[in-house]
Amino acid sequence: MNFDIDPDTTAIAEAVLRFIEREVVPLEARHRAVLGSERTLYQADGRYVPEALALRQQVRMRSAELGYYNLFGDEKLGGGGQGAQVMVHVQEAINHRFGPGRPLIQTVVLPSPFTNGLSPVLRHLDPEVFERYRGGIASGASTLCFALSEPDAGSDVFAMKTRAVRDGDHWVLSGTKQWITNSPYADHAMVFALTDPEAAAQHKGGVTGFFVDTRSAGFSVPRLINTVGHLGGDTGVVVLDGVRVPDDHRLGAVGRGLNVAMDGVNAGRMGMAATCLGLARWALDQAVEYAKVRKTSGVPIAEHQAVQFMLADSAMDIYAAKSMIQNCAWRVDQGQAATAQVSMVKAFSTEMLGRVMDRSIQVHGAMGLTNELRIEEGYRFARVMRIPDGTAEIQRRTIARQLLAGRTEL
């Protein structure tokens, strides 16, 4: 296998980076009074302040206008159709260059398959219905959320309690979703609900997806969920109180919702792994440069073997993650089955980032704990990433099941 990055992929990544440097970074600087602190970035209830929301939409729409925002959207939906190998390279490049804690960059310049843009889940929406919404979604003017998890049904999706009951040409949705990214701001929600509880209890389907207008009567996001010390964010609780959804807004066949959902989950896991790889490279860069200039006992700390070991361990972690991600992306682009491999890269890369960020903090000493270097921001991000889209433990269960069933080849 040759994993050299082809010139076209390199050109795409460089173009996106130039756009961020030329337009987004100056925008950050001009609005630092809002973006520079969580005290000014969020309202008292944890939601973004209106100015921040407007800036994020401005960046999304400009990225779409230049052709970057939908690079990885399915061609059938009007996207660029770029494959997994290009996606992971570009995501790695962005996060390596700009690091963590950039509210106008991460998941804004390039969308998450769960929250924005031409999500692969939308391939399952009736084409005529999709066409009504395509313009707003593709332009970045409107955004999405992916409502699968519930208070008692995270990784165990068959334990969900949200119901969808047929009523003529509509379905009536009732229940609560939790940990739903972008739900406080989304214009549309991809909601998954039980339509056949008996089938779901036997793990034989019974879950159906729906494309829901968040302005619908009965749809609400009563609160946000702030995590690991943040003052706000984009994760919320969704309440569905008799929300009526037309049958033509169904995502795929009745009872086959989990197959639909996995289109978004697998794409999201690959993007998450590449993001972690880029952030780990950023963190190692910070540690290497600091180790060269910080002195103790009259010499740079880079001369101390204990520090060298931490740098070397991080480099090994990064190399292993990069090799795994590239191999997995190649398998996906080749159309090979990669269920186990996607789980491997998600679990390994998120855990790897935590180790690298931790070592970078240690190399920096007390400076590593300060907010100004953003390393602690990266450490908090790493800790969170081990849980969404299937915890590291659930990924291990998936890997083991694939191995025991003889369905994977290493």
PDB file of C-alpha atoms in Angstrom, residues 70-82 118-120 122-128 130-131 134 138 263:
ATOM      1  CA  ASN A  70     -19.332  20.431   1.206  1.00  0.00           C
ATOM      2  CA  LEU A  71     -16.090  18.828   0.028  1.00  0.00           C
ATOM      3  CA  PHE A  72     -16.998  15.526   1.648  1.00  0.00           C
ATOM      4  CA  GLY A  73     -20.720  15.533   0.970  1.00  0.00           C
ATOM      5  CA  ASP A  74     -22.099  12.777  -1.255  1.00  0.00           C
ATOM      6  CA  GLU A  75     -22.097  13.771  -4.923  1.00  0.00           C
ATOM      7  CA  LYS A  76     -25.706  12.573  -5.166  1.00  0.00           C
ATOM      8  CA  LEU A  77     -26.594  15.249  -2.613  1.00  0.00           C
ATOM      9  CA  GLY A  78     -24.633  17.926  -4.443  1.00  0.00           C
ATOM     10  CA  GLY A  79     -21.432  17.567  -2.433  1.00  0.00           C
ATOM     11  CA  GLY A  80     -17.827  17.334  -3.565  1.00  0.00           C
ATOM     12  CA  GLY A  81     -17.692  13.567  -3.155  1.00  0.00           C
ATOM     13  CA  GLN A  82     -14.159  13.531  -1.749  1.00  0.00           C
ATOM     14  CA  LEU A 118     -24.661  17.335   3.501  1.00  0.00           C
ATOM     15  CA  SER A 119     -24.662  14.534   6.070  1.00  0.00           C
ATOM     16  CA  PRO A 120     -24.615  11.010   4.573  1.00  0.00           C
ATOM     17  CA  LEU A 122     -29.625  12.673   4.151  1.00  0.00           C
ATOM     18  CA  ARG A 123     -29.165  10.134   1.366  1.00  0.00           C
ATOM     19  CA  HIS A 124     -32.088   8.296   2.955  1.00  0.00           C
ATOM     20  CA  LEU A 125     -34.493  11.240   2.751  1.00  0.00           C
ATOM     21  CA  ASP A 126     -37.046  11.363  -0.067  1.00  0.00           C
ATOM     22  CA  PRO A 127     -35.272  13.238  -2.925  1.00  0.00           C
ATOM     23  CA  GLU A 128     -38.116  15.672  -3.490  1.00  0.00           C
ATOM     24  CA  PHE A 130     -34.508  16.862   0.420  1.00  0.00           C
ATOM     25  CA  GLU A 131     -34.545  19.293  -2.480  1.00  0.00           C
ATOM     26  CA  ARG A 134     -30.858  21.347   0.239  1.00  0.00           C
ATOM     27  CA  ALA A 138     -25.559  23.142   1.580  1.00  0.00           C
ATOM     28  CA  ASP A 263     -23.910   6.215   7.845  1.00  0.00           C
TER      29      ASP A 263
END
